[in-house]
CSV table of C-alpha atoms in Angstrom, one decimal:
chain,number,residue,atom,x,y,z
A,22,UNK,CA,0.0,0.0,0.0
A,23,UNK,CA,1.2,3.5,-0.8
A,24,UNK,CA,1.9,6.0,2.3
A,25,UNK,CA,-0.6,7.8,0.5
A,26,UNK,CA,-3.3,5.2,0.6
A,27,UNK,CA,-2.2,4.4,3.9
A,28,UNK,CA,-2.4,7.6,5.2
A,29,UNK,CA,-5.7,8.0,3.7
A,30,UNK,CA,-7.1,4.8,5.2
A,31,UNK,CA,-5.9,5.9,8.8
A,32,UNK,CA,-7.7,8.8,8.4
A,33,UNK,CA,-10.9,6.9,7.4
A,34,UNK,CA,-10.3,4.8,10.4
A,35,UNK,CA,-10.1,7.8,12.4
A,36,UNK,CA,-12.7,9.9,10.8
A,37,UNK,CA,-15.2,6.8,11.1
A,38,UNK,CA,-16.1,7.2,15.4
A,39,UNK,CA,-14.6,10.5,15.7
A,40,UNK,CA,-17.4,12.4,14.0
A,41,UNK,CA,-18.8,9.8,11.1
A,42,UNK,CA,-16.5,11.3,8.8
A,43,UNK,CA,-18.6,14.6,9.2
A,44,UNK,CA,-17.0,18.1,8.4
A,45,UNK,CA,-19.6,20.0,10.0
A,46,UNK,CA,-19.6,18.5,13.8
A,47,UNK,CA,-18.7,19.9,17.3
A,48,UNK,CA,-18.5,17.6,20.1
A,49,UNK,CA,-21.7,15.7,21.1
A,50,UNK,CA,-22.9,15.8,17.7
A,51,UNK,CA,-24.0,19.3,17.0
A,52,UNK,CA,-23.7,20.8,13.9
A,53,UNK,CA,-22.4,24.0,12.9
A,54,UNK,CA,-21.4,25.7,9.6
A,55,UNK,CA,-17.5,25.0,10.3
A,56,UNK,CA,-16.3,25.0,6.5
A,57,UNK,CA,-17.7,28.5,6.0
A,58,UNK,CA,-16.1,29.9,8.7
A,59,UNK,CA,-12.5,31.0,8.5
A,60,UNK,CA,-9.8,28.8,11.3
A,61,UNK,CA,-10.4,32.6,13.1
A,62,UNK,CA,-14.0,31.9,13.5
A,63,UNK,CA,-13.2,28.3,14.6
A,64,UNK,CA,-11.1,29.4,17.3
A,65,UNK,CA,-13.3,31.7,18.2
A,66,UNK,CA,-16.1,29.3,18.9
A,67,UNK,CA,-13.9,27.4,20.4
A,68,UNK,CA,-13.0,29.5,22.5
A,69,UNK,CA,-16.7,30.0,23.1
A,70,UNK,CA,-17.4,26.2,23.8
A,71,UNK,CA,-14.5,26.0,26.4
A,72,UNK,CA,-16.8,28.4,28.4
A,73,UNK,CA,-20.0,26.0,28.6
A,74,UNK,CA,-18.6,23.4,30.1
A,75,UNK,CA,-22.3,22.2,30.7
A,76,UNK,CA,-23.0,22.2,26.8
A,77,UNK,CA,-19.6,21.4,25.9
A,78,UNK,CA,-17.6,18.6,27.3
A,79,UNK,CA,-14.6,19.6,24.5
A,80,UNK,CA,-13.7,21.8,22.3
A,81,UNK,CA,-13.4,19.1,19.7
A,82,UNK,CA,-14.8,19.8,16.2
A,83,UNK,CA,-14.7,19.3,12.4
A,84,UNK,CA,-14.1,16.0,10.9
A,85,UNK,CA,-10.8,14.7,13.0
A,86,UNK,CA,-12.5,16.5,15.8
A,87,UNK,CA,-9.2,18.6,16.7
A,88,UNK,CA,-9.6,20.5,19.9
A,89,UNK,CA,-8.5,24.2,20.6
A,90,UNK,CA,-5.1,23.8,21.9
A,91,UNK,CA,-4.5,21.6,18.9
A,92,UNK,CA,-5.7,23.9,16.7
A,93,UNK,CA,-3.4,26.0,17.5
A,94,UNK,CA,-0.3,23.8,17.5
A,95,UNK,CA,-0.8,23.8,13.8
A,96,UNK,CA,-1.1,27.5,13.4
A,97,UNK,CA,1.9,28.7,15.6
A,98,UNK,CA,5.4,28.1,16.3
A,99,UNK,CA,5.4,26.4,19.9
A,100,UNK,CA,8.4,27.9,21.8
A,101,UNK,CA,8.0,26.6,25.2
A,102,UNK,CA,5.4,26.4,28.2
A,103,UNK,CA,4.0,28.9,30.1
A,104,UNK,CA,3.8,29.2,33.9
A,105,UNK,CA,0.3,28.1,33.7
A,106,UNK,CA,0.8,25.2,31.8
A,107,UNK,CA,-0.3,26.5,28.3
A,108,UNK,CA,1.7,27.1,25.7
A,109,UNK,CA,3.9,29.6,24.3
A,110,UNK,CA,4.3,30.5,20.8
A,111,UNK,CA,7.2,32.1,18.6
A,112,UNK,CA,6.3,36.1,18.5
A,113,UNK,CA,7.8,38.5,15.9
A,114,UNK,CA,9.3,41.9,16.4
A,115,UNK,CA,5.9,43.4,16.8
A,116,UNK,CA,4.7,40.7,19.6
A,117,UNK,CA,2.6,38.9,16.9
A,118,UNK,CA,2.4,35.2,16.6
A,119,UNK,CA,4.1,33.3,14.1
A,120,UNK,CA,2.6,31.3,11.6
A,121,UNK,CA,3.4,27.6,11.0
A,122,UNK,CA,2.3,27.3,7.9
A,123,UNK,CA,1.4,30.6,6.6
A,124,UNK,CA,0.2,29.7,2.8
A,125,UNK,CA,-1.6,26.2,3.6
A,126,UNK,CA,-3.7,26.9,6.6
A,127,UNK,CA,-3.4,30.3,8.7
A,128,UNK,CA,-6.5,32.6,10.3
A,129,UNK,CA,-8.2,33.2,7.2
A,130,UNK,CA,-7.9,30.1,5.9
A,131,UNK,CA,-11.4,28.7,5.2
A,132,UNK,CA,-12.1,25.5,7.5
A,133,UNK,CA,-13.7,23.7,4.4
A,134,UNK,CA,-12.8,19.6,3.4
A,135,UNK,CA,-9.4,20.9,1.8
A,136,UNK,CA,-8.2,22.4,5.6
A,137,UNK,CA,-10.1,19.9,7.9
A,138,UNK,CA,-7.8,17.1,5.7
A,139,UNK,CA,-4.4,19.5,5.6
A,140,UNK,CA,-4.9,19.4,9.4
A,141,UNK,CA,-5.8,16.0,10.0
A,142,UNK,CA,-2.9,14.6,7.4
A,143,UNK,CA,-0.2,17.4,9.6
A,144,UNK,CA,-1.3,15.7,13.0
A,145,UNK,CA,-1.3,12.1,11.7
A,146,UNK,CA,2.4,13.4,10.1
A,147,UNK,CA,3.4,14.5,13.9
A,148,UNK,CA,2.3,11.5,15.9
A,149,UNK,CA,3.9,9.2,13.5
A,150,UNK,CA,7.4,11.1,13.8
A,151,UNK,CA,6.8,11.2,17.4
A,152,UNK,CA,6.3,7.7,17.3
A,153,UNK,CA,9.8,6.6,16.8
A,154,UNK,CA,10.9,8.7,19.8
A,155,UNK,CA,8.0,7.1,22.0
A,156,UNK,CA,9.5,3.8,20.6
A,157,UNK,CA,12.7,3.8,22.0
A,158,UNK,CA,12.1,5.2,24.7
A,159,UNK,CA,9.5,3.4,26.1
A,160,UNK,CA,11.2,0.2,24.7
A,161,UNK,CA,8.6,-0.9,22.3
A,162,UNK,CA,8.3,-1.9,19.1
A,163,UNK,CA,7.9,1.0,16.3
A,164,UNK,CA,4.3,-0.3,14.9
A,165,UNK,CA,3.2,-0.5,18.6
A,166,UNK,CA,4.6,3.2,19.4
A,167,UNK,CA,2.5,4.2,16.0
A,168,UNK,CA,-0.4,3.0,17.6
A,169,UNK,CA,0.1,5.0,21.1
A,170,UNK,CA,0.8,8.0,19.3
A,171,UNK,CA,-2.4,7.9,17.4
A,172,UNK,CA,-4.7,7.3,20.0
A,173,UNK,CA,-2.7,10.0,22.1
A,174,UNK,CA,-4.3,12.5,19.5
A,175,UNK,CA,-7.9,10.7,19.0
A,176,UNK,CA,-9.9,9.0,22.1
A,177,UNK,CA,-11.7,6.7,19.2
A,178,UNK,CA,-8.7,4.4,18.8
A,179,UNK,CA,-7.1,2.0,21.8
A,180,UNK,CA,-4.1,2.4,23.5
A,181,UNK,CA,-2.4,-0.5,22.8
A,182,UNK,CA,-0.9,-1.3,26.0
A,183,UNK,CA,-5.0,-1.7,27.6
A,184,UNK,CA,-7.3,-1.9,24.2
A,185,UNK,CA,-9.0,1.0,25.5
A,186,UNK,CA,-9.1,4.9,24.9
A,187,UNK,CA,-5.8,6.9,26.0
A,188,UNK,CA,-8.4,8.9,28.1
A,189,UNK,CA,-10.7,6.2,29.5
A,190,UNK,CA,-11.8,6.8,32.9
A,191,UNK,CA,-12.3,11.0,31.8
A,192,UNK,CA,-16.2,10.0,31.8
A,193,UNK,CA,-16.3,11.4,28.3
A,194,UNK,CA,-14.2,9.3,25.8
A,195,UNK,CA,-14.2,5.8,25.0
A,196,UNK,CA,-12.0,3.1,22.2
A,197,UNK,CA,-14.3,2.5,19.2
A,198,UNK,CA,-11.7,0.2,17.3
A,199,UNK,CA,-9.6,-2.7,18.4
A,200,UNK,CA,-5.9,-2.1,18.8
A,201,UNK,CA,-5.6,-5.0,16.0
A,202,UNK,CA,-8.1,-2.8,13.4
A,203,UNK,CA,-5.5,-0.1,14.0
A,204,UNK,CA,-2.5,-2.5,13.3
A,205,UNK,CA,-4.4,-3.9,10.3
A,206,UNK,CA,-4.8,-0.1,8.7
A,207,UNK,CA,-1.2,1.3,9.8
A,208,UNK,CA,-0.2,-2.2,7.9
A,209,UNK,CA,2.0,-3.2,11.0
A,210,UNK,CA,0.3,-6.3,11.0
A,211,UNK,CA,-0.9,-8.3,7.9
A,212,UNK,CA,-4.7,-8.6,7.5
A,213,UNK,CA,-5.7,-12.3,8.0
């Protein structure tokens, strides 16, 4: 299978119980115009949704159901950590963030199909660089660390180590695929 194709059908794997493949979804199932609004807009509801904790369990949305803070790990240049805990982002001369990406996918970049899959193909890129580090050192196997990684990013697939979400117990996500499904699509493991 091409990395391509692969790629693609992790996405599908992940798209499939984190919002049904749906590019118009916010956490719990409502809908909302995201792929006419601008990423500014998005944050902005996000922002918005992280202060209704009662209606909002997340600020998840969109179709790989990417949450604020991740949103904006792909906009900005992380620097470092605040005291706080959040993160700190590369500033120019003028005390303005720096883009990440500035032509692909910036504040007034539409949140349509074309930027809900640049942003779900630059996460599934990062957790699969991160997962050779994770690999060694945790002392596991490479396709196993793969599989961590991902469900680090996305409560729908299974730790590997339990079968069960990263975040179980957080009385809000649950594992909706077998850690074997996941081998089987990152083609760690050969489909019997």
């Amino acid at each position: 299978m091409s990395s391509e194709l692969k790629q693609g059908a992790i996405l599908d794997l992940i798209a499939k119980h984190e919002s049904g493949g749906d590019y118009e979804v916010l956490v719990g199932g409502e809908q909302a115009p995201l792929s006419k609004m601008t990423v500014r807009e998005v944050l902005a509801l996000q922002k918005a949704m992280s202060q209704l904790p009662d209606r909002y369990k997340s600020t998840a949305l969109g179709k790989y159901q990417i949450k604020e803070s991740t949103m904006k790990s792909l906009l900005f240049i992380p620097v470092g950590e605040n005291e706080d805990g959040t993160v700190e982002y590369a500033k120019d001369k003028d005390g303005e963030l720096i883009l990440r990406n500035p032509t692909d996918f910036n504040l007034d970049t539409k949140f349509d199909a074309k930027a809900q899959e640049f942003a779900g193909k630059a996460l599934l890129d990062r957790r699969m660089e991160a997962a050779n580090q994770t690999a060694i050192d945790l002392g596991m196997p490479v396709e196993v660390a793969q599989a961590l990684e991902l469900a680090k990013e996305w409560a729908s697939l299974p730790d590997p180590r339990t079968d069960r979400s990263y975040y179980d117990g957080d009385g809000m996500n649950a594992s909706h695929h077998t850690t074997e499904e996941v081998y089987k699509t990152l083609g760690a493991l050969e489909a019997s």
